[in-house]
mmCIF file of N, CA and C in Angstrom:
data_model
loop_
_atom_site.group_PDB
_atom_site.id
_atom_site.type_symbol
_atom_site.label_atom_id
_atom_site.label_comp_id
_atom_site.label_asym_id
_atom_site.label_seq_id
_atom_site.Cartn_x
_atom_site.Cartn_y
_atom_site.Cartn_z
ATOM 1 N N UNK A 1 0.909 -1.298 0.025
ATOM 2 C CA UNK A 1 -0.050 -0.084 0.104
ATOM 3 C C UNK A 1 1.035 0.961 -0.045
ATOM 4 N N UNK A 2 1.912 1.158 0.739
ATOM 5 C CA UNK A 2 2.911 2.465 0.862
ATOM 6 C C UNK A 2 3.246 2.804 -0.602
ATOM 7 N N UNK A 3 3.701 1.661 -1.488
ATOM 8 C CA UNK A 3 4.283 1.990 -2.969
ATOM 9 C C UNK A 3 3.057 2.432 -3.537
ATOM 10 N N UNK A 4 1.814 2.376 -3.168
ATOM 11 C CA UNK A 4 0.846 2.989 -4.072
ATOM 12 C C UNK A 4 0.494 4.389 -3.876
ATOM 13 N N UNK A 5 0.922 5.095 -2.452
ATOM 14 C CA UNK A 5 0.945 6.065 -2.005
ATOM 15 C C UNK A 5 2.111 6.729 -2.912
ATOM 16 N N UNK A 6 3.281 6.271 -2.719
ATOM 17 C CA UNK A 6 4.532 7.106 -3.423
ATOM 18 C C UNK A 6 4.117 6.858 -4.717
ATOM 19 N N UNK A 7 3.672 6.274 -5.317
ATOM 20 C CA UNK A 7 3.735 6.107 -7.097
ATOM 21 C C UNK A 7 2.352 7.259 -7.418
ATOM 22 N N UNK A 8 1.365 7.464 -6.544
ATOM 23 C CA UNK A 8 0.332 8.120 -6.515
ATOM 24 C C UNK A 8 0.977 9.761 -6.471
ATOM 25 N N UNK A 9 1.774 10.102 -5.484
ATOM 26 C CA UNK A 9 2.119 11.069 -5.023
ATOM 27 C C UNK A 9 3.195 11.516 -6.592
ATOM 28 N N UNK A 10 4.050 10.689 -6.959
ATOM 29 C CA UNK A 10 4.843 11.082 -8.186
ATOM 30 C C UNK A 10 4.125 11.364 -9.312
ATOM 31 N N UNK A 11 2.791 10.498 -9.513
ATOM 32 C CA UNK A 11 2.070 11.124 -10.821
ATOM 33 C C UNK A 11 1.298 12.186 -10.629
ATOM 34 N N UNK A 12 0.897 12.673 -9.492
ATOM 35 C CA UNK A 12 0.078 13.945 -9.179
ATOM 36 C C UNK A 12 1.300 15.069 -9.408
ATOM 37 N N UNK A 13 2.541 14.802 -8.769
ATOM 38 C CA UNK A 13 3.888 16.043 -8.682
ATOM 39 C C UNK A 13 3.888 16.255 -10.315
ATOM 40 N N UNK A 14 4.156 14.858 -11.062
ATOM 41 C CA UNK A 14 4.511 15.075 -12.356
ATOM 42 C C UNK A 14 3.512 15.780 -12.996
ATOM 43 N N UNK A 15 2.238 15.910 -12.777
ATOM 44 C CA UNK A 15 1.052 16.429 -13.771
ATOM 45 C C UNK A 15 1.205 17.935 -13.055
ATOM 46 N N UNK A 16 1.235 18.227 -11.820
ATOM 47 C CA UNK A 16 0.861 19.638 -11.543
ATOM 48 C C UNK A 16 2.074 20.537 -11.559
ATOM 49 N N UNK A 17 3.453 19.805 -10.973
ATOM 50 C CA UNK A 17 4.386 20.732 -10.989
ATOM 51 C C UNK A 17 4.849 21.520 -11.954
ATOM 52 N N UNK A 18 4.950 20.691 -13.303
ATOM 53 C CA UNK A 18 5.735 21.598 -14.223
ATOM 54 C C UNK A 18 5.060 22.949 -14.837
ATOM 55 N N UNK A 19 3.655 22.839 -14.647
ATOM 56 C CA UNK A 19 2.818 24.280 -14.940
ATOM 57 C C UNK A 19 3.239 25.118 -14.115
ATOM 58 N N UNK A 20 3.214 25.090 -12.465
ATOM 59 C CA UNK A 20 3.733 25.562 -11.716
ATOM 60 C C UNK A 20 5.190 26.239 -11.679
ATOM 61 N N UNK A 21 6.089 25.431 -12.165
ATOM 62 C CA UNK A 21 7.361 26.057 -12.567
ATOM 63 C C UNK A 21 7.500 26.958 -13.755
ATOM 64 N N UNK A 22 6.729 26.271 -14.786
ATOM 65 C CA UNK A 22 6.927 27.152 -16.124
ATOM 66 C C UNK A 22 6.263 28.512 -15.946
ATOM 67 N N UNK A 23 4.969 28.638 -15.001
ATOM 68 C CA UNK A 23 4.506 30.107 -14.739
ATOM 69 C C UNK A 23 5.003 30.640 -13.877
ATOM 70 N N UNK A 24 6.113 30.148 -12.775
ATOM 71 C CA UNK A 24 7.019 31.006 -12.099
ATOM 72 C C UNK A 24 5.991 31.146 -10.759
ATOM 73 N N UNK A 25 5.201 30.091 -10.456
ATOM 74 C CA UNK A 25 4.261 30.285 -9.384
ATOM 75 C C UNK A 25 5.077 29.740 -8.081
ATOM 76 N N UNK A 26 5.646 30.270 -7.666
ATOM 77 C CA UNK A 26 6.686 29.604 -6.534
ATOM 78 C C UNK A 26 5.980 29.428 -5.202
ATOM 79 N N UNK A 27 5.296 30.587 -4.961
ATOM 80 C CA UNK A 27 4.489 30.364 -3.697
ATOM 81 C C UNK A 27 3.384 28.981 -3.790
ATOM 82 N N UNK A 28 2.878 29.086 -4.954
ATOM 83 C CA UNK A 28 1.737 27.938 -5.124
ATOM 84 C C UNK A 28 2.585 26.562 -5.137
ATOM 85 N N UNK A 29 3.675 26.537 -5.697
ATOM 86 C CA UNK A 29 4.561 25.341 -5.730
ATOM 87 C C UNK A 29 5.043 24.999 -4.380
ATOM 88 N N UNK A 30 5.399 25.846 -3.555
ATOM 89 C CA UNK A 30 5.966 25.353 -2.155
ATOM 90 C C UNK A 30 4.502 24.890 -1.265
ATOM 91 N N UNK A 31 3.438 25.718 -1.468
ATOM 92 C CA UNK A 31 2.056 24.970 -0.853
ATOM 93 C C UNK A 31 1.667 23.771 -1.308
ATOM 94 N N UNK A 32 1.922 23.457 -2.577
ATOM 95 C CA UNK A 32 1.512 22.145 -3.148
ATOM 96 C C UNK A 32 2.518 21.171 -2.913
ATOM 97 N N UNK A 33 3.670 21.300 -2.544
ATOM 98 C CA UNK A 33 4.740 20.560 -2.012
ATOM 99 C C UNK A 33 4.448 20.220 -0.846
ATOM 100 N N UNK A 34 4.312 21.050 0.115
ATOM 101 C CA UNK A 34 3.830 20.986 1.600
ATOM 102 C C UNK A 34 2.963 19.887 1.889
ATOM 103 N N UNK A 35 1.716 20.315 0.857
ATOM 104 C CA UNK A 35 0.543 19.516 1.381
ATOM 105 C C UNK A 35 0.710 17.908 0.758
ATOM 106 N N UNK A 36 1.593 18.043 -0.576
ATOM 107 C CA UNK A 36 1.852 16.716 -1.085
ATOM 108 C C UNK A 36 2.582 15.866 0.231
ATOM 109 N N UNK A 37 3.557 16.576 0.450
ATOM 110 C CA UNK A 37 4.775 15.932 1.639
ATOM 111 C C UNK A 37 3.544 15.551 2.913
ATOM 112 N N UNK A 38 2.848 16.474 3.203
ATOM 113 C CA UNK A 38 1.804 15.981 4.545
ATOM 114 C C UNK A 38 1.013 14.788 4.030
ATOM 115 N N UNK A 39 0.432 15.031 2.877
ATOM 116 C CA UNK A 39 -0.351 13.492 2.762
ATOM 117 C C UNK A 39 0.293 12.419 2.384
ATOM 118 N N UNK A 40 1.984 12.548 2.179
ATOM 119 C CA UNK A 40 2.553 11.241 1.884
ATOM 120 C C UNK A 40 2.901 10.675 3.254
ATOM 121 N N UNK A 41 3.262 11.649 4.253
ATOM 122 C CA UNK A 41 3.596 11.326 5.591
ATOM 123 C C UNK A 41 2.453 10.565 6.261
ATOM 124 N N UNK A 42 1.100 11.227 6.267
ATOM 125 C CA UNK A 42 -0.182 10.721 6.797
ATOM 126 C C UNK A 42 -0.491 9.347 6.290
ATOM 127 N N UNK A 43 -0.244 9.238 4.933
ATOM 128 C CA UNK A 43 -0.763 7.958 4.392
ATOM 129 C C UNK A 43 0.312 6.928 5.046
ATOM 130 N N UNK A 44 1.759 7.247 4.878
ATOM 131 C CA UNK A 44 2.603 6.291 5.606
ATOM 132 C C UNK A 44 2.323 5.971 6.962
ATOM 133 N N UNK A 45 1.787 6.868 7.951
ATOM 134 C CA UNK A 45 1.392 6.817 9.235
ATOM 135 C C UNK A 45 0.359 5.684 9.121
ATOM 136 N N UNK A 46 -0.598 5.709 8.642
ATOM 137 C CA UNK A 46 -1.917 5.048 8.442
ATOM 138 C C UNK A 46 -1.583 3.853 7.860
ATOM 139 N N UNK A 47 -0.639 3.550 6.962
ATOM 140 C CA UNK A 47 -0.378 2.057 6.403
ATOM 141 C C UNK A 47 0.556 1.426 7.390
ATOM 142 N N UNK A 48 1.440 2.162 7.953
ATOM 143 C CA UNK A 48 2.411 1.397 8.852
ATOM 144 C C UNK A 48 1.582 1.299 10.448
ATOM 145 N N UNK A 49 0.323 1.638 10.596
ATOM 146 C CA UNK A 49 -0.336 1.452 11.956
ATOM 147 C C UNK A 49 0.528 2.216 12.656
ATOM 148 N N UNK A 50 1.144 3.189 12.827
ATOM 149 C CA UNK A 50 1.585 3.885 13.799
ATOM 150 C C UNK A 50 0.970 4.867 14.522
ATOM 151 N N UNK A 51 1.268 5.214 15.930
ATOM 152 C CA UNK A 51 0.361 5.558 16.765
ATOM 153 C C UNK A 51 0.334 7.121 16.259
ATOM 154 N N UNK A 52 -0.848 7.593 16.124
ATOM 155 C CA UNK A 52 -1.318 9.069 15.833
ATOM 156 C C UNK A 52 -2.090 9.535 16.674
ATOM 157 N N UNK A 53 -1.845 10.855 17.291
ATOM 158 C CA UNK A 53 -2.273 11.515 18.091
ATOM 159 C C UNK A 53 -3.720 11.927 17.591
ATOM 160 N N UNK A 54 -4.886 12.084 18.481
ATOM 161 C CA UNK A 54 -5.835 12.719 17.982
ATOM 162 C C UNK A 54 -6.129 14.055 17.948
ATOM 163 N N UNK A 55 -6.211 14.767 16.673
ATOM 164 C CA UNK A 55 -6.108 16.088 16.455
ATOM 165 C C UNK A 55 -7.319 16.699 17.571
ATOM 166 N N UNK A 56 -7.922 16.230 18.169
ATOM 167 C CA UNK A 56 -9.100 16.910 18.692
ATOM 168 C C UNK A 56 -8.670 17.168 19.995
ATOM 169 N N UNK A 57 -7.443 16.579 20.797
ATOM 170 C CA UNK A 57 -7.005 16.646 22.071
ATOM 171 C C UNK A 57 -6.127 17.900 21.865
ATOM 172 N N UNK A 58 -5.372 17.984 20.964
ATOM 173 C CA UNK A 58 -4.404 19.154 20.591
ATOM 174 C C UNK A 58 -5.179 20.578 20.349
ATOM 175 N N UNK A 59 -6.504 20.423 19.736
ATOM 176 C CA UNK A 59 -7.159 21.656 19.317
ATOM 177 C C UNK A 59 -7.866 21.982 21.177
ATOM 178 N N UNK A 60 -7.810 20.951 21.867
ATOM 179 C CA UNK A 60 -8.868 21.420 23.010
ATOM 180 C C UNK A 60 -7.604 21.776 24.064
ATOM 181 N N UNK A 61 -6.251 21.353 24.033
ATOM 182 C CA UNK A 61 -5.371 22.109 24.744
ATOM 183 C C UNK A 61 -5.110 23.177 24.193
ATOM 184 N N UNK A 62 -5.211 23.592 23.064
ATOM 185 C CA UNK A 62 -4.908 24.895 22.467
ATOM 186 C C UNK A 62 -5.988 25.910 23.199
ATOM 187 N N UNK A 63 -7.173 25.513 23.121
ATOM 188 C CA UNK A 63 -8.261 26.682 23.411
ATOM 189 C C UNK A 63 -8.820 26.684 24.805
ATOM 190 N N UNK A 64 -8.467 25.792 25.558
ATOM 191 C CA UNK A 64 -9.109 25.338 27.015
ATOM 192 C C UNK A 64 -8.784 26.668 28.003
ATOM 193 N N UNK A 65 -7.331 27.236 27.714
ATOM 194 C CA UNK A 65 -7.061 28.269 28.370
ATOM 195 C C UNK A 65 -7.908 29.581 28.145
ATOM 196 N N UNK A 66 -7.915 29.595 26.787
ATOM 197 C CA UNK A 66 -8.779 31.055 26.300
ATOM 198 C C UNK A 66 -10.359 30.785 26.702
ATOM 199 N N UNK A 67 -10.896 29.805 26.535
ATOM 200 C CA UNK A 67 -12.068 29.199 27.056
ATOM 201 C C UNK A 67 -12.338 29.719 28.599
ATOM 202 N N UNK A 68 -11.298 29.349 29.384
ATOM 203 C CA UNK A 68 -11.271 29.335 30.676
ATOM 204 C C UNK A 68 -11.122 30.972 31.074
ATOM 205 N N UNK A 69 -10.591 31.641 30.211
ATOM 206 C CA UNK A 69 -10.221 33.054 30.525
ATOM 207 C C UNK A 69 -11.707 34.039 30.568
ATOM 208 N N UNK A 70 -12.222 33.421 29.251
ATOM 209 C CA UNK A 70 -13.535 34.115 28.924
ATOM 210 C C UNK A 70 -14.770 33.712 29.990
ATOM 211 N N UNK A 71 -14.803 32.517 30.214
ATOM 212 C CA UNK A 71 -16.164 31.923 30.645
ATOM 213 C C UNK A 71 -15.918 31.581 32.171
ATOM 214 N N UNK A 72 -14.591 31.526 32.658
ATOM 215 C CA UNK A 72 -14.476 31.228 33.976
ATOM 216 C C UNK A 72 -14.208 29.418 34.072
ATOM 217 N N UNK A 73 -13.532 28.937 35.139
ATOM 218 C CA UNK A 73 -13.638 27.293 35.114
ATOM 219 C C UNK A 73 -15.205 27.132 35.627
ATOM 220 N N UNK A 74 -15.221 25.944 34.820
ATOM 221 C CA UNK A 74 -16.512 25.185 35.045
ATOM 222 C C UNK A 74 -16.667 23.846 35.067
#
């Protein structure tokens, strides 16, 4: 399955990247590359069944102090 993720990412980059380079859209190319790399990493994490933290807990830890500051401890 991991090889399928890599092959799919190569095909997507092969289709999309040349036009971004040709048109000198460097910011778009960097965002595209970042999202593609993030997708590869997340696909690998899921494929290898590595422990992956729940994003809800991170959001809760980020916003809990702000919520407590505005609404008090409940």
